[in-house]
Structures are given as C-alpha cells and as structure tokens.
Coordinates of C-alpha atoms in Angstrom, one line a residue:
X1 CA 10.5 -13.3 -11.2
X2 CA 11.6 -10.4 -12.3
X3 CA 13.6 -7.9 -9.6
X4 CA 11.7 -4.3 -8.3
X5 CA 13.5 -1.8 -10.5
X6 CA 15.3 0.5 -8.1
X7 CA 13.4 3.7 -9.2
X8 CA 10.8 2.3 -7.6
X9 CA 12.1 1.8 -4.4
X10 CA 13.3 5.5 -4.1
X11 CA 9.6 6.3 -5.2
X12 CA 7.7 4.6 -2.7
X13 CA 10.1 6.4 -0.1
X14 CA 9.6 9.2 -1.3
X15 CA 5.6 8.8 -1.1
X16 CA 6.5 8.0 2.4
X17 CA 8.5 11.3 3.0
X18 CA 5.2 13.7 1.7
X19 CA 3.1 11.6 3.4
X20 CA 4.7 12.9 6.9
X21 CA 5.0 16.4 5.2
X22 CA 1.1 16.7 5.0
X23 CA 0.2 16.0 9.0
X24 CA 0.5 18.5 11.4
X25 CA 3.3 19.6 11.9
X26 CA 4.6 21.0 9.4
X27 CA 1.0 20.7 8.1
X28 CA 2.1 21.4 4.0
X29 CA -1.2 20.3 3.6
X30 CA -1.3 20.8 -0.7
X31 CA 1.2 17.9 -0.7
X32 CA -1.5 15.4 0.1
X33 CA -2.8 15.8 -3.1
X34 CA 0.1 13.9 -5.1
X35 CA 1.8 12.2 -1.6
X36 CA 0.4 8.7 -2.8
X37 CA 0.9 9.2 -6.1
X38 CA 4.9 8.3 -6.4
X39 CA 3.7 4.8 -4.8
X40 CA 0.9 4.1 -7.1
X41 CA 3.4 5.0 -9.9
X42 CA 5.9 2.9 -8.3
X43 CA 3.8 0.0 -7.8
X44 CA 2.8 0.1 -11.4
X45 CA 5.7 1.0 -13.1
X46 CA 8.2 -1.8 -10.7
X47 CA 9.8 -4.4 -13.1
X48 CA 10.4 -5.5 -16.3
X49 CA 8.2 -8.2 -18.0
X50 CA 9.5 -11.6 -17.6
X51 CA 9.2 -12.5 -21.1
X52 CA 11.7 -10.4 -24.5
X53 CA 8.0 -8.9 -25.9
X54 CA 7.1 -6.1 -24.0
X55 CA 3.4 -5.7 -22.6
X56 CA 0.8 -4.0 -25.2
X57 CA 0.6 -0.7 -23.2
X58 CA 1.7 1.9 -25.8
X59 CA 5.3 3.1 -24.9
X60 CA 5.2 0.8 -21.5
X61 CA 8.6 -0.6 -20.5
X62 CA 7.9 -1.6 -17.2
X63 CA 5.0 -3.7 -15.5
X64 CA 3.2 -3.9 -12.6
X65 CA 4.8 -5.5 -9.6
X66 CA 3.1 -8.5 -8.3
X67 CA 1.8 -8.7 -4.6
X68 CA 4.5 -9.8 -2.6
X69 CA 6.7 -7.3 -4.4
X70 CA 3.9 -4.6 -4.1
X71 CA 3.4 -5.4 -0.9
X72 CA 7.5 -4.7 0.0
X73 CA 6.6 -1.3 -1.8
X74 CA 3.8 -0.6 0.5
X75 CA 5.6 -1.7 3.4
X76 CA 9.2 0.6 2.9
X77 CA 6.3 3.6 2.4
X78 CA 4.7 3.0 5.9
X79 CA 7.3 1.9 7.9
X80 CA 8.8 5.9 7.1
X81 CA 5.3 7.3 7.1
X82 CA 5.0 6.0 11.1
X83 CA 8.6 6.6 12.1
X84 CA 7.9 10.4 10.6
X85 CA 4.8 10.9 12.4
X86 CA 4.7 9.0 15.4
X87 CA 8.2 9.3 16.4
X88 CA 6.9 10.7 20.1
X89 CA 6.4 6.9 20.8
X90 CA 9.8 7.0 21.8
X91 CA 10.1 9.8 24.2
X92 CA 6.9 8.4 25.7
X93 CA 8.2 5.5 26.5
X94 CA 11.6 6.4 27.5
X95 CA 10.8 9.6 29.6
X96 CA 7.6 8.5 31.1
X97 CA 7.3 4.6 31.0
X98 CA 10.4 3.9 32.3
X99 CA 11.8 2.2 29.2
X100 CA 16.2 2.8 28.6
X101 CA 17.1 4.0 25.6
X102 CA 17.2 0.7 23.4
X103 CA 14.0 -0.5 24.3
X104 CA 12.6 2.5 23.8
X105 CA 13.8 2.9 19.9
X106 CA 13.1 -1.0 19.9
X107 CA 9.3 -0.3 20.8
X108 CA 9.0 2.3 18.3
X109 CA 10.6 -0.2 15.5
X110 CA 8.2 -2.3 16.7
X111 CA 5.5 -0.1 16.5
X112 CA 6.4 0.5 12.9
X113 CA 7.0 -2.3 11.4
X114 CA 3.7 -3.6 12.5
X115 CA 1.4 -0.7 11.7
X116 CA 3.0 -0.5 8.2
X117 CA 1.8 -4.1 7.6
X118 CA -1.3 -1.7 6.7
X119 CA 0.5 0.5 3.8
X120 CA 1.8 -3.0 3.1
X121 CA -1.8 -4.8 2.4
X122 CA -2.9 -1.5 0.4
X123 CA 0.3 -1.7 -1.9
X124 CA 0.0 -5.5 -2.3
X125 CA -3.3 -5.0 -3.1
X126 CA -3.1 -2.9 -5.8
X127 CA -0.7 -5.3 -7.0
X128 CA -3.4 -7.9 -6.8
X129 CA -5.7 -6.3 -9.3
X130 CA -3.3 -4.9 -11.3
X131 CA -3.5 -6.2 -15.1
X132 CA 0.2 -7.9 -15.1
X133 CA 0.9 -6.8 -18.2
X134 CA 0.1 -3.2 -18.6
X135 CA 1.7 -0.5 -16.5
X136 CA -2.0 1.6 -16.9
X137 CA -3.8 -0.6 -15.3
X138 CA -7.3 0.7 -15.5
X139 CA -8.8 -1.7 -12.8
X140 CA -6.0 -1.0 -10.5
X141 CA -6.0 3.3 -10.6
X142 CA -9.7 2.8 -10.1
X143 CA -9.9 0.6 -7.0
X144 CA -6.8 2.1 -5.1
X145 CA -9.1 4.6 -3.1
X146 CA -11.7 2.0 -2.6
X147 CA -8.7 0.0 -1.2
X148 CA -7.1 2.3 0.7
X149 CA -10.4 3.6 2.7
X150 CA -10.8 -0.4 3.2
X151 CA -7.4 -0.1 4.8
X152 CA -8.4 2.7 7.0
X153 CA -11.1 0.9 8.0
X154 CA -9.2 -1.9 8.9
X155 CA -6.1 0.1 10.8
X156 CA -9.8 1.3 12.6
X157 CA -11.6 -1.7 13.5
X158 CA -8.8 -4.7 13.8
X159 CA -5.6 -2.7 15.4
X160 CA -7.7 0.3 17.3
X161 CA -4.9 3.0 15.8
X162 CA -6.4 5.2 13.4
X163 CA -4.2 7.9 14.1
X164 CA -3.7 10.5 11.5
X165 CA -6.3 8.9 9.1
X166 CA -5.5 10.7 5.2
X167 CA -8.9 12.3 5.6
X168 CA -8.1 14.4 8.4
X169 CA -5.3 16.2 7.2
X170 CA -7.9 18.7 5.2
X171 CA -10.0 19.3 8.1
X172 CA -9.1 23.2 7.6
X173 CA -10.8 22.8 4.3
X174 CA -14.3 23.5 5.3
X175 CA -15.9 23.1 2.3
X176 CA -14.3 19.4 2.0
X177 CA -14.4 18.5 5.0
X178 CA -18.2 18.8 4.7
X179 CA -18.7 15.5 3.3
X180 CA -17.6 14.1 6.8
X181 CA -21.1 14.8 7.7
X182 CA -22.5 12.0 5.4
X183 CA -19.3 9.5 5.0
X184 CA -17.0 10.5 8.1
X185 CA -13.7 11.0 7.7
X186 CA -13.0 8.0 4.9
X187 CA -14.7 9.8 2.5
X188 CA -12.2 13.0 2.5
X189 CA -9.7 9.8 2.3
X190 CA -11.2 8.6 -0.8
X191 CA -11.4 12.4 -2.3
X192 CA -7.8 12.5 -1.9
X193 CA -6.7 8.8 -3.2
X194 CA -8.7 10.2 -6.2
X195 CA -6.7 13.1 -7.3
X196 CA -3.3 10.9 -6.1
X197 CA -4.6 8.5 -9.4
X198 CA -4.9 11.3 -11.9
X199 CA -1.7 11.8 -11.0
X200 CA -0.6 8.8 -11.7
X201 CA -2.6 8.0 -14.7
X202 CA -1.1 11.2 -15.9
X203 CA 2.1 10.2 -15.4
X204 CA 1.7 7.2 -17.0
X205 CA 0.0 7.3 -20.1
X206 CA 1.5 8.3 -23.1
X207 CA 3.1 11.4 -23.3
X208 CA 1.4 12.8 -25.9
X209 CA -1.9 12.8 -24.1
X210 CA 0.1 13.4 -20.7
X211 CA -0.4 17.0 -20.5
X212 CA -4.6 16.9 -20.8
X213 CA -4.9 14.5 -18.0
X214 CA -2.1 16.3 -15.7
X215 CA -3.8 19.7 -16.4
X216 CA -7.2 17.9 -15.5
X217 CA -5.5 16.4 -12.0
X218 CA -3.9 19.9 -10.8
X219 CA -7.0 21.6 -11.7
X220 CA -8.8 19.0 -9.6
X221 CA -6.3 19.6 -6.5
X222 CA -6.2 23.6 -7.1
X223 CA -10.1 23.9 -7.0
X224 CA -9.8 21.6 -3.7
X225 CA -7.3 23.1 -2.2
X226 CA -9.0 26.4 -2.6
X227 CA -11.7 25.1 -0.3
X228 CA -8.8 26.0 2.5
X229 CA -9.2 29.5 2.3
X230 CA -13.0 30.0 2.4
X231 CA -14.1 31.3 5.4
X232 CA -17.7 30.9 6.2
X233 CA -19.4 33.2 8.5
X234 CA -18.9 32.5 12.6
X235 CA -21.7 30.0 14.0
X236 CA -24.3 31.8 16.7
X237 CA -24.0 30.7 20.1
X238 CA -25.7 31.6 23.0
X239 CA -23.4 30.0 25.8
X240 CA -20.3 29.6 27.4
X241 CA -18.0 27.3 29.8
X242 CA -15.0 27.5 31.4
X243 CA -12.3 25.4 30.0
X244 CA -9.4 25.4 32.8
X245 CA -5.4 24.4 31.4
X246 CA -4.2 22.9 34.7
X247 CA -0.4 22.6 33.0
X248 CA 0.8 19.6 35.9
X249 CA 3.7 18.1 35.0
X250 CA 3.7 14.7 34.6
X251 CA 5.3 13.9 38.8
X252 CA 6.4 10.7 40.8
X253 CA 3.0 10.2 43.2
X254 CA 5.8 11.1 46.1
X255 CA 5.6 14.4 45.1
X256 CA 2.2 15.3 45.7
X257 CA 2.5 15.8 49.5
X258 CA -0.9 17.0 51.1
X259 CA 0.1 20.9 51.0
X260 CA 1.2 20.7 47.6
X261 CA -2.4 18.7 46.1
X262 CA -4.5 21.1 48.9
X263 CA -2.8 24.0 47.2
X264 CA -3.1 23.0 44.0
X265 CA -6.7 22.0 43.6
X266 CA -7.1 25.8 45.9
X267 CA -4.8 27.1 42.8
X268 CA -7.7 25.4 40.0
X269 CA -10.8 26.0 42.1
X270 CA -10.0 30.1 42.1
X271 CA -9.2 30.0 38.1
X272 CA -12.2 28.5 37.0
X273 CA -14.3 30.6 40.4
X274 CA -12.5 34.0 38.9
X275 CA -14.5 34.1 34.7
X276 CA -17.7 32.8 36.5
X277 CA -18.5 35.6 39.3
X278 CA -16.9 38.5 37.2
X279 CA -19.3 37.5 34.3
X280 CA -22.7 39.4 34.4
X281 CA -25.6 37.7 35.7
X282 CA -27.4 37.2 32.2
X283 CA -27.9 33.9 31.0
X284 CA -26.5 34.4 27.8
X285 CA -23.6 35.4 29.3
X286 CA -22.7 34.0 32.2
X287 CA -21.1 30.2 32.1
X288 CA -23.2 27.6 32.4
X289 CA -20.5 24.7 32.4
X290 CA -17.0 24.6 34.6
X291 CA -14.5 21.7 32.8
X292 CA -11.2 20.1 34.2
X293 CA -9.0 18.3 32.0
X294 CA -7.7 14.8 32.2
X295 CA -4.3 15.0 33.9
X296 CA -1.5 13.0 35.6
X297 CA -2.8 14.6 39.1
X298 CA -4.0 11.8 41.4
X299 CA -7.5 12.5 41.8
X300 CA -9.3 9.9 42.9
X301 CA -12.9 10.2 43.3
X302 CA -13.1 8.9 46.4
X303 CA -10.9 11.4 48.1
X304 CA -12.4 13.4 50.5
X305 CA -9.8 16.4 49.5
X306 CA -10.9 16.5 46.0
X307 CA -14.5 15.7 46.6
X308 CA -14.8 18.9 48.8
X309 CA -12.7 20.7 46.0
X310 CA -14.7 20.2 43.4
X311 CA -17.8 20.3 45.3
X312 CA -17.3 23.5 46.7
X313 CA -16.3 24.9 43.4
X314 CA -19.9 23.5 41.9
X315 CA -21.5 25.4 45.3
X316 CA -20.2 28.5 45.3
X317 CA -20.5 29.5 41.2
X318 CA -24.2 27.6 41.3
X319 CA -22.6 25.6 37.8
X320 CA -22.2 21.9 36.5
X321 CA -18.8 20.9 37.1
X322 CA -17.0 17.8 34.9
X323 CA -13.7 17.0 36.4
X324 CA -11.2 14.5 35.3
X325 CA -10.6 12.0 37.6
X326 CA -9.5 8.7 38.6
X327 CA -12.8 6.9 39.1
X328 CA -13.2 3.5 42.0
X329 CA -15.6 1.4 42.4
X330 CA -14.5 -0.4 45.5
X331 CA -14.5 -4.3 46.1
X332 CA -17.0 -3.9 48.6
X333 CA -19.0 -2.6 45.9
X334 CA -18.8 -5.5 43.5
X335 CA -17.5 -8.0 46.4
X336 CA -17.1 -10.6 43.5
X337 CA -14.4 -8.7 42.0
X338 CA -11.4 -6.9 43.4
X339 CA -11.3 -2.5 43.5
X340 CA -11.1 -1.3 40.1
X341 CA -9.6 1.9 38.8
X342 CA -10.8 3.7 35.7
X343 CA -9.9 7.0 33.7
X344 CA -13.3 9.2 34.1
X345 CA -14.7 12.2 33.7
X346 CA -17.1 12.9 37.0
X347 CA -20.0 15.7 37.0
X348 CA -21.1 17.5 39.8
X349 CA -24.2 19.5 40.1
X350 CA -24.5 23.1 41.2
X351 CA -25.6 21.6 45.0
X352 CA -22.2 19.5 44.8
X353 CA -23.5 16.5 44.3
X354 CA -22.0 14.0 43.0
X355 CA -24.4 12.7 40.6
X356 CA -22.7 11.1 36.9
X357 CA -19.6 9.6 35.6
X358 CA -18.6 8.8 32.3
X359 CA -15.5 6.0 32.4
X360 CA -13.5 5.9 29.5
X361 CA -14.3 2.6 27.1
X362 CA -11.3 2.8 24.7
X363 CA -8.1 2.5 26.6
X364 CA -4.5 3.1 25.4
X365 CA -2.7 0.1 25.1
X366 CA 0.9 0.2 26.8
X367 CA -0.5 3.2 28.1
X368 CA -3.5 2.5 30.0
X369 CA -3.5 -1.2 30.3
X370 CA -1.1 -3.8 29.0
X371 CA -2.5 -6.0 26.4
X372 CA -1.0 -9.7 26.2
X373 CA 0.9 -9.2 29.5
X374 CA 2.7 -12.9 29.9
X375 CA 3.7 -11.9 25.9
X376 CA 4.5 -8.3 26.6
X377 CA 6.0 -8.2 30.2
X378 CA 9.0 -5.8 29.4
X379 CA 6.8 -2.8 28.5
X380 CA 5.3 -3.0 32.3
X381 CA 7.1 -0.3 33.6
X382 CA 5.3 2.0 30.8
X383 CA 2.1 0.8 32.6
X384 CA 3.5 1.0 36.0
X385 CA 3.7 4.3 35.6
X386 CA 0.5 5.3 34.2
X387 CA -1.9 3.6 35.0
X388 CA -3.5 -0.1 35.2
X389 CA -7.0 0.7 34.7
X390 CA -10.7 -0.6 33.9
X391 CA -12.7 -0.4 30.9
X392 CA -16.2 1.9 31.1
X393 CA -19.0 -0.1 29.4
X394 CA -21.2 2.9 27.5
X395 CA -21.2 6.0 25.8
X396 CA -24.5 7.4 27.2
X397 CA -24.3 11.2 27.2
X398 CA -24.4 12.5 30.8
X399 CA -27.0 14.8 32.2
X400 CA -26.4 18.7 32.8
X401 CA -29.6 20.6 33.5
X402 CA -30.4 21.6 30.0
X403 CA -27.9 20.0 28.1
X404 CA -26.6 16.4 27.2
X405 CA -23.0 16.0 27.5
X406 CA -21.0 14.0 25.4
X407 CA -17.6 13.2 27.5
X408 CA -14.9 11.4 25.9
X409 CA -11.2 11.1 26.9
X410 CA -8.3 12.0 25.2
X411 CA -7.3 8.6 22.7
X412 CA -10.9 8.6 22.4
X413 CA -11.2 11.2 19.9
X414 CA -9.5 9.7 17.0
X415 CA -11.7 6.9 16.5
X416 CA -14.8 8.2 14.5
X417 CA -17.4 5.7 14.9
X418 CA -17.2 5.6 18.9
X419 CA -17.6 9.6 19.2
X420 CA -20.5 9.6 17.0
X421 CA -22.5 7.5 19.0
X422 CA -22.8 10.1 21.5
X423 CA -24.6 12.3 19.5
X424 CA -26.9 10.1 18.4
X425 CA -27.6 8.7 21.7
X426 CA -28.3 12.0 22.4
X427 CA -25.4 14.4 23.1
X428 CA -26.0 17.8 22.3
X429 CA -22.5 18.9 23.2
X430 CA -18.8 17.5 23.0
X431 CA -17.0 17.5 26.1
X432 CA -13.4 16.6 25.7
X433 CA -11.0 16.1 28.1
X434 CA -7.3 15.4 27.4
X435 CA -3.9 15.1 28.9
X436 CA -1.4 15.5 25.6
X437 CA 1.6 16.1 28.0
X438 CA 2.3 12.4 27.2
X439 CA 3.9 14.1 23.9
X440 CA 6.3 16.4 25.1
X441 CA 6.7 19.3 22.7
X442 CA 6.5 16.7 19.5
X443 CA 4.0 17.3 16.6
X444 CA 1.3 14.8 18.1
X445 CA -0.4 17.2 20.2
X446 CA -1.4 19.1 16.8
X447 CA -2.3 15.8 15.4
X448 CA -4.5 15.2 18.3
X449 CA -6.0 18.6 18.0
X450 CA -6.9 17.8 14.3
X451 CA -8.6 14.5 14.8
X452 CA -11.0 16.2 17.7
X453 CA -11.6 18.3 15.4
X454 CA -12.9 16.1 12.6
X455 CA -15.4 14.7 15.3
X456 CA -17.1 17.6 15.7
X457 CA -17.2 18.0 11.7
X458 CA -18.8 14.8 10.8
X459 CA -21.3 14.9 13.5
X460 CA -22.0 18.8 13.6
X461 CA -21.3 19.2 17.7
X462 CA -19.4 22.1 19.4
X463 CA -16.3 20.7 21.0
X464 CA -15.2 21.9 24.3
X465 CA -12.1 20.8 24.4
X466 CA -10.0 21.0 28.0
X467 CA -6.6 19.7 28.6
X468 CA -3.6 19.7 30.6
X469 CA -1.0 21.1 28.6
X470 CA -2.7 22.4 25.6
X471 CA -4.8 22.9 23.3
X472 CA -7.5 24.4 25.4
X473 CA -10.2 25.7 22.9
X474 CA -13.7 26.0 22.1
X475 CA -14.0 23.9 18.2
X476 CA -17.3 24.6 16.2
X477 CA -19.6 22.4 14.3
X478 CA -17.4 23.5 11.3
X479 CA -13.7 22.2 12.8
X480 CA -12.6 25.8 13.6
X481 CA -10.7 26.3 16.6
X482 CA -13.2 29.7 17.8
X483 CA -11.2 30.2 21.0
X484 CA -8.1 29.4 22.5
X485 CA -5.4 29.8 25.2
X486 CA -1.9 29.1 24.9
X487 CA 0.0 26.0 25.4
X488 CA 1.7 25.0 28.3
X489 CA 0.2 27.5 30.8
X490 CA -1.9 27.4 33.9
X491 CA -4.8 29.6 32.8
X492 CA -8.8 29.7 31.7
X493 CA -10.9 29.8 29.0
X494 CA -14.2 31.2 29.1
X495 CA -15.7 29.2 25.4
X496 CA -18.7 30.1 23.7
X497 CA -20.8 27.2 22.1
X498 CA -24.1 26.1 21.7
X499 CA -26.5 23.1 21.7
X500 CA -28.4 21.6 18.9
X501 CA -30.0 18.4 18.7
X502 CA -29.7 18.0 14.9
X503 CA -28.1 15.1 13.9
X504 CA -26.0 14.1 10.8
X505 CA -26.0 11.4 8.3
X506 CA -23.0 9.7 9.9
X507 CA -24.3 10.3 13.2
X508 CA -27.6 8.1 12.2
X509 CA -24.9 5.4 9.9
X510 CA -22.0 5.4 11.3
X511 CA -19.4 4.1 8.5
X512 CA -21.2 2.5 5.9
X513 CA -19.1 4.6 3.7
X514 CA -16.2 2.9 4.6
X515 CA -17.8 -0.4 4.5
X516 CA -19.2 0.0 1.1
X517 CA -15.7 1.0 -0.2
X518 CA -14.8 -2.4 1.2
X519 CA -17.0 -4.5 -0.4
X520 CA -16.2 -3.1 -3.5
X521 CA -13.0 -3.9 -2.9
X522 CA -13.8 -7.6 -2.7
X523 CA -15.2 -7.2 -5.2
X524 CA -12.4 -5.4 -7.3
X525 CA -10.4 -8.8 -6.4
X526 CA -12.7 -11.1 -7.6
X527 CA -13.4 -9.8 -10.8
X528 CA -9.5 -10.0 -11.4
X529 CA -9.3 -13.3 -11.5
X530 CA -12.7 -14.0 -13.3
X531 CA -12.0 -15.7 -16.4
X532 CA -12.5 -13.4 -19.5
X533 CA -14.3 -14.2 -23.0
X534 CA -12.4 -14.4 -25.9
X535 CA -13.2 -11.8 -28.7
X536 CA -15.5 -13.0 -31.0
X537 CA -17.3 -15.4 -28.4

C-alpha cells in the first residue's frame, strides 16, 4: 500500500483550520463555502497507484486514498476542527469542575480525539466509494454531502453533541437558512458540502476545462453568500416580556449567606417589577410574560425564600412568571425512590401560584450528570460542583393564559429534533433559558447564541431567550436577534414577540431529511461494490 502523499496531509489540516474560521467567532462565514473542499481534494488526490501504469483519469497522478487511509485524513481534520472550536472544554473543566491543569487538557484531548472519530467515518467514507483508480471520482463528489449530513445525523442521535452543526454557521443568511423550515438544519449542511464538491471537482479535472467548472462553483457560493445581506422587512408583533440578565457569578454555595440570596432575589424582583409598572396599561404594550434565566444561584423550588420572591413578583405586576430553578421532588413524594434534583424552569401565575414546571430532558454529560461513573470517576469533581441531577420525562409546552410556552434549557437548544417537538405539541412561543457563564469569555457563548437561533428558524417560533451572562435577546421566526442587552450585566429586557400557531414542515417531520440523506448513503456503499457488466454484455 501505497503511503498518503504529504500534500495531503497539510490539506486536510488545513480544511480543519477554515473549518474553525467559519463558526462564531471570528464568524468568516464565506470560508465555509470551500472549508471542506481541501479535504475532499486531499482524500482524492492522496497516493500514488500501486501499480507503474497510471489510472485512466486524463492528466491524474495521484489516486484516491483507501478507507483506513481516508479515514486518518478525516481524523487529523476533526481532531483540529474541535480543539479550534471547543477549546472552552478546558477552562470549564479546570476553573469550574475542579479539574488541575493536566487533566483538564487531558479531557479536552479526550474530548477530541473521540468526537473527530466523526470527521474520521465521513473521510473514510468517501474513501469507500471512491473509484480506486481515478482521482475524479464521480460517485464519490456526489455522495460526500449525502455522507456528511449522515454524519451529522449520527454526531446527533448516537453521541448527543451536535454542537456547531455546518448548517448553522449561515443562519444570518435568511434567505438560506429558509430551507431549515422543510429539512432543518442538515439541509443548509448539504447546500454547503455541495458547493465544497464543485470546488473540488474544479480542482481536479483537467485544466483545460478547470476554469468553467471553478467559475460555475464561485458563482454558486457568491449568489449564496449574497443571501447574507438581504434584509427582509421586521416581523409584526403585538407583545412583549421581560427578559432579566441576572449576571451571578458562578460562587462556592458558602457564599450565598441568607442576606446576600434575600438581597439578591430583592435586587431581580425590582428589575423585572421596574419595565412592567412604568409600561402603559394597554395590552399591546404592557408585558405579558416576566422570564429568569438558568443560573448557578441555588434556587431550589422548595425554598420558602424564593417561593415568596418569585411569587410576590407574579402578585404584584399581575404577570406569568418562568424562573429558573432547581426543581425537588421529595422522597416522601415518590417514597420508592430517594429526593431527586432536576434543572427546571418553574411558572407562576399572576395570583403566585405555583402551577407548572418544565424539567430539563437532555442533560449535559460531565456537566449535569456523570455518565459511566465506576468508568469515569476522576471527572467527579466537574459534577460535584454542578450539579448531580434528574432527567424530566416530556416536552409538553407549559400553560400561560393565552399562550403555550415552549421552555427548554440551555444544552437543549442545539439539538434540532428535541426543540421542534415543542412546537408541534403545541408551543406557540420559545422560552429559553440559559446559563453560558460556563464559557467564560471564549467563543462558545456566540456559538450557542447561533444554534438557538436556528431553532427558531426551522420551526418559525419567536425565541425569548434569557440568560445569566449574556445573550439576553428577543430572536424572530427569521433567526434575527430583534433586541438585545449587553453581556455580562445585571440588567432587563423588555422583548417584543408574538404567537402563531403555524407550524412548519420540520415541525410536522422532524429529520427525514437527514435520514433520507442516510439511506442514500447506504446505498452509495452498496452500489460500490456491485459487480459491473462488461462492455459489450
């Protein structure tokens, strides 16, 4: 077998440098448009035949490499692609989980080297249906986005991490990011892995007819791209919340002595009182909806001292209250199990009662609970200091009045499938709430902004979105970010949004976009190894 020529090593790193370059931040966005494109070409173009006569492919010098080797392409790309984007891991786990300083870097190798066994199947696949012979391989340009949407899919459904899925990274692109509403996010992915193969193609054929199929690609990408700077005209609404920014650092639970928690749920009950009674008495005015973020406060639902808080907030403005809180169900509740903790988001009526709770399903791993713990034991001070909590069991959309509230928490938000079945279970309004202090000042709070965003794309719902530290900010049906307060600041928003009950295409089918892409991917890999008819037969 023959070696991986080294160009192509240096080109799937590359792939993996522009790959980082087109997520938030820096957010050079027109990148994405040719970021996969130096691994296609790499994958294709990666050794020397193994036999003196060179393959039939006019001008070809080089061959396709096969899958392990393909794979090892795949694998360099995505191991640089994660350390580039999710480098926060580290000061996560270090600063907050209690994790020294080699552990920490060893937990984000970790995390690397296993999530790029993703970048790794997509590259070996492509080597899989590749024609060994010819460098433009037909079969291969043309299944690489049905593969790599497969991927996603995968990275979705078996790992539960599709952070920063290709897709997203055009969410500013209105007009492109309108096809979310039939496919979700995979099919912006497959628009994308498109234009990266005209690239490729381009680059590959022969030179002669080079310059026709690279003017098609980058007129492709520019027509696009353009799509970023149309600006359709603002969505009506007719209401308006409160979205408070608590900004509480992230403290050891000996800090919060009784004067300090009284003084500062007195602190959040007079910000998000203040917009409400200076606001006119009109309907379509005044706030109809107070929202507290998820945060690393301990409030525990079945504190008396929050209860009244909250409760005398809902009393006094006459408004629905949702508050992020530390839900308990009690063992003398469920005496056959011991008191359980989960991360939820609790509504209160305007009489202060108590009367709905939405417990988050998705947890983080590491994070919110420790998955494998006999196997994972030395990440338990990550946990220890988090949070050991419970999983919720639906995604029903929670009664306010009027409107149906679709509360998810923080992780929540990048997984499309999940969010979507809150609006079509009947949520006519995104509620959600987040703590990204987790992230320090690192890019991931941007890259958590963008995925929220996306949900309310592909299912046509006005986010309001509340958290700790920032991004505060009212998102509309089309991804824009409408209204906003700044980052780390202890402040209020008053958001404007509205309810609808229409639903989209993904709302009512979920990701059948995604799966079809992956069946014809199967399908892509059994036709390579069917056995062809000779010419003349």
């Amino acid at each position: 077998m023959r070696p991986i020529h080294k160009n192509a090593w240096f080109l799937a790193a590359l792939s993996g440098v522009l790959q980082i370059l087109i997520f938030p931040l820096p957010g050079l966005y027109i990148l994405g448009w040719i970021a996969f494109a130096p691994l296609l070409v790499a994958i294709l173009h990666a050794r020397r035949p193994t036999t003196l006569q060179l393959p039939d492919a006019p001008g070809a010098k080089l061959v396709p490499a096969n899958f392990f080797q393909a794979f090892l392409l795949g694998y360099l790309s995505g191991i640089i692609w994660y350390a580039g984007t999710c480098y926060w891991i580290y000061n996560t786990m270090h600063q907050y989980g209690g994790l020294n300083v080699p552990a920490a870097l060893g937990a984000l190798l970790l995390f690397c080297l296993y999530l790029a066994l993703y970048h790794g199947a997509f590259a070996g696949l492509v080597g899989l249906v590749a024609d060994p012979a010819r460098s433009l391989s037909r079969r291969a340009l043309v299944s690489a986005p049905f593969l790599w949407v497969a991927v996603e899919l995968a990275r979705t459904r078996i790992t539960g991490f599709p952070w920063d899925l290709l897709g997203t990274s055009q969410v500013d692109n209105i007009p492109l990011a309108r096809i979310a509403t039939a496919t979700g996010v995979y099919g912006i992915s497959f628009e994308i892995m498109v234009v990266n193969t005209a690239f490729t193609a381009a680059f590959l054929i022969r030179r002669s007819q080079r310059s026709m199929l690279l003017l098609a690609a980058l007129s492709a990408a520019l027509v696009l791209q353009i799509g970023r700077w149309i600006a359709p005209a603002p969505l009506p609404t007719d209401r308006s919340a409160v979205l408070l920014q608590e900004n509480v650092s992230i403290l050891d639970s000996s800090a919060w002595t009784k004067d300090f928690f009284h003084s500062t749920l007195t602190e959040f009950s007079s910000l998000s009182e203040k917009p409400v009674t200076q606001a006119s008495s009109s309907a379509s005015t005044r706030p109809d909806l107070i929202v507290w973020p998820e945060s690393p406060a301990p409030f525990y639902t079945s504190d008396p001292l929050f209860r009244e808080a909250v409760s005398g907030l809902a009393e006094r403005t006459k408004q629905w209250v949702v508050a992020g809180s530390l839900g308990v169900r009690n063992a003398s509740e469920t005496p056959e199990q011991a008191t359980e903790v989960f991360n939820s988001g609790v509504l209160v009526s305007p009489r202060g009662e108590w009367v709905s709770r939405y417990d988050k399903v998705h947890l983080v791993p590491f994070g919110e609970y420790l998955p494998f713990k006999q196997i994972f034991s030395f990440a338990g001070g990550l946990t220890k200091e988090v949070g050991d909590f419970s999983r919720g069991t639906a995604r029903d959309p929670i009664n306010a009045g009027d409107k149906k509230l679709g509360v998810f928490i923080c992780y929540e938000s990048v997984f499309p499938d999940e969010v979507r079945r809150f609006a079509k279970n009947g949520a006519q309004v995104f509620v959600n709430i987040s703590n990204d202090g987790w992230y320090g000042d690192s890019g991931a709070y941007a890259q958590h902004l963008a995925q929220a965003r996306m949900r309310a794309v592909e299912n046509a719902r006005w986010i309001l979105r509340s958290t700790n530290t920032g991004v505060t900010a009212a998102i509309d049906p089309y991804g824009r970010i409408v209204a906003s307060i700044p980052r780390k600041t202890r402040a209020t928003l008053v958001a404007p949004y509205a309810v609808t009950n229409v639903t989209t295409f993904y709302t009512r089918h979920g990701d059948w976009f995604a799966y079809l892409c992956a069946i014809i991917s199967v399908v892509a890999l059994l036709t390579r190894f069917l056995p062809r008819k000779e010419a003349g037969k």
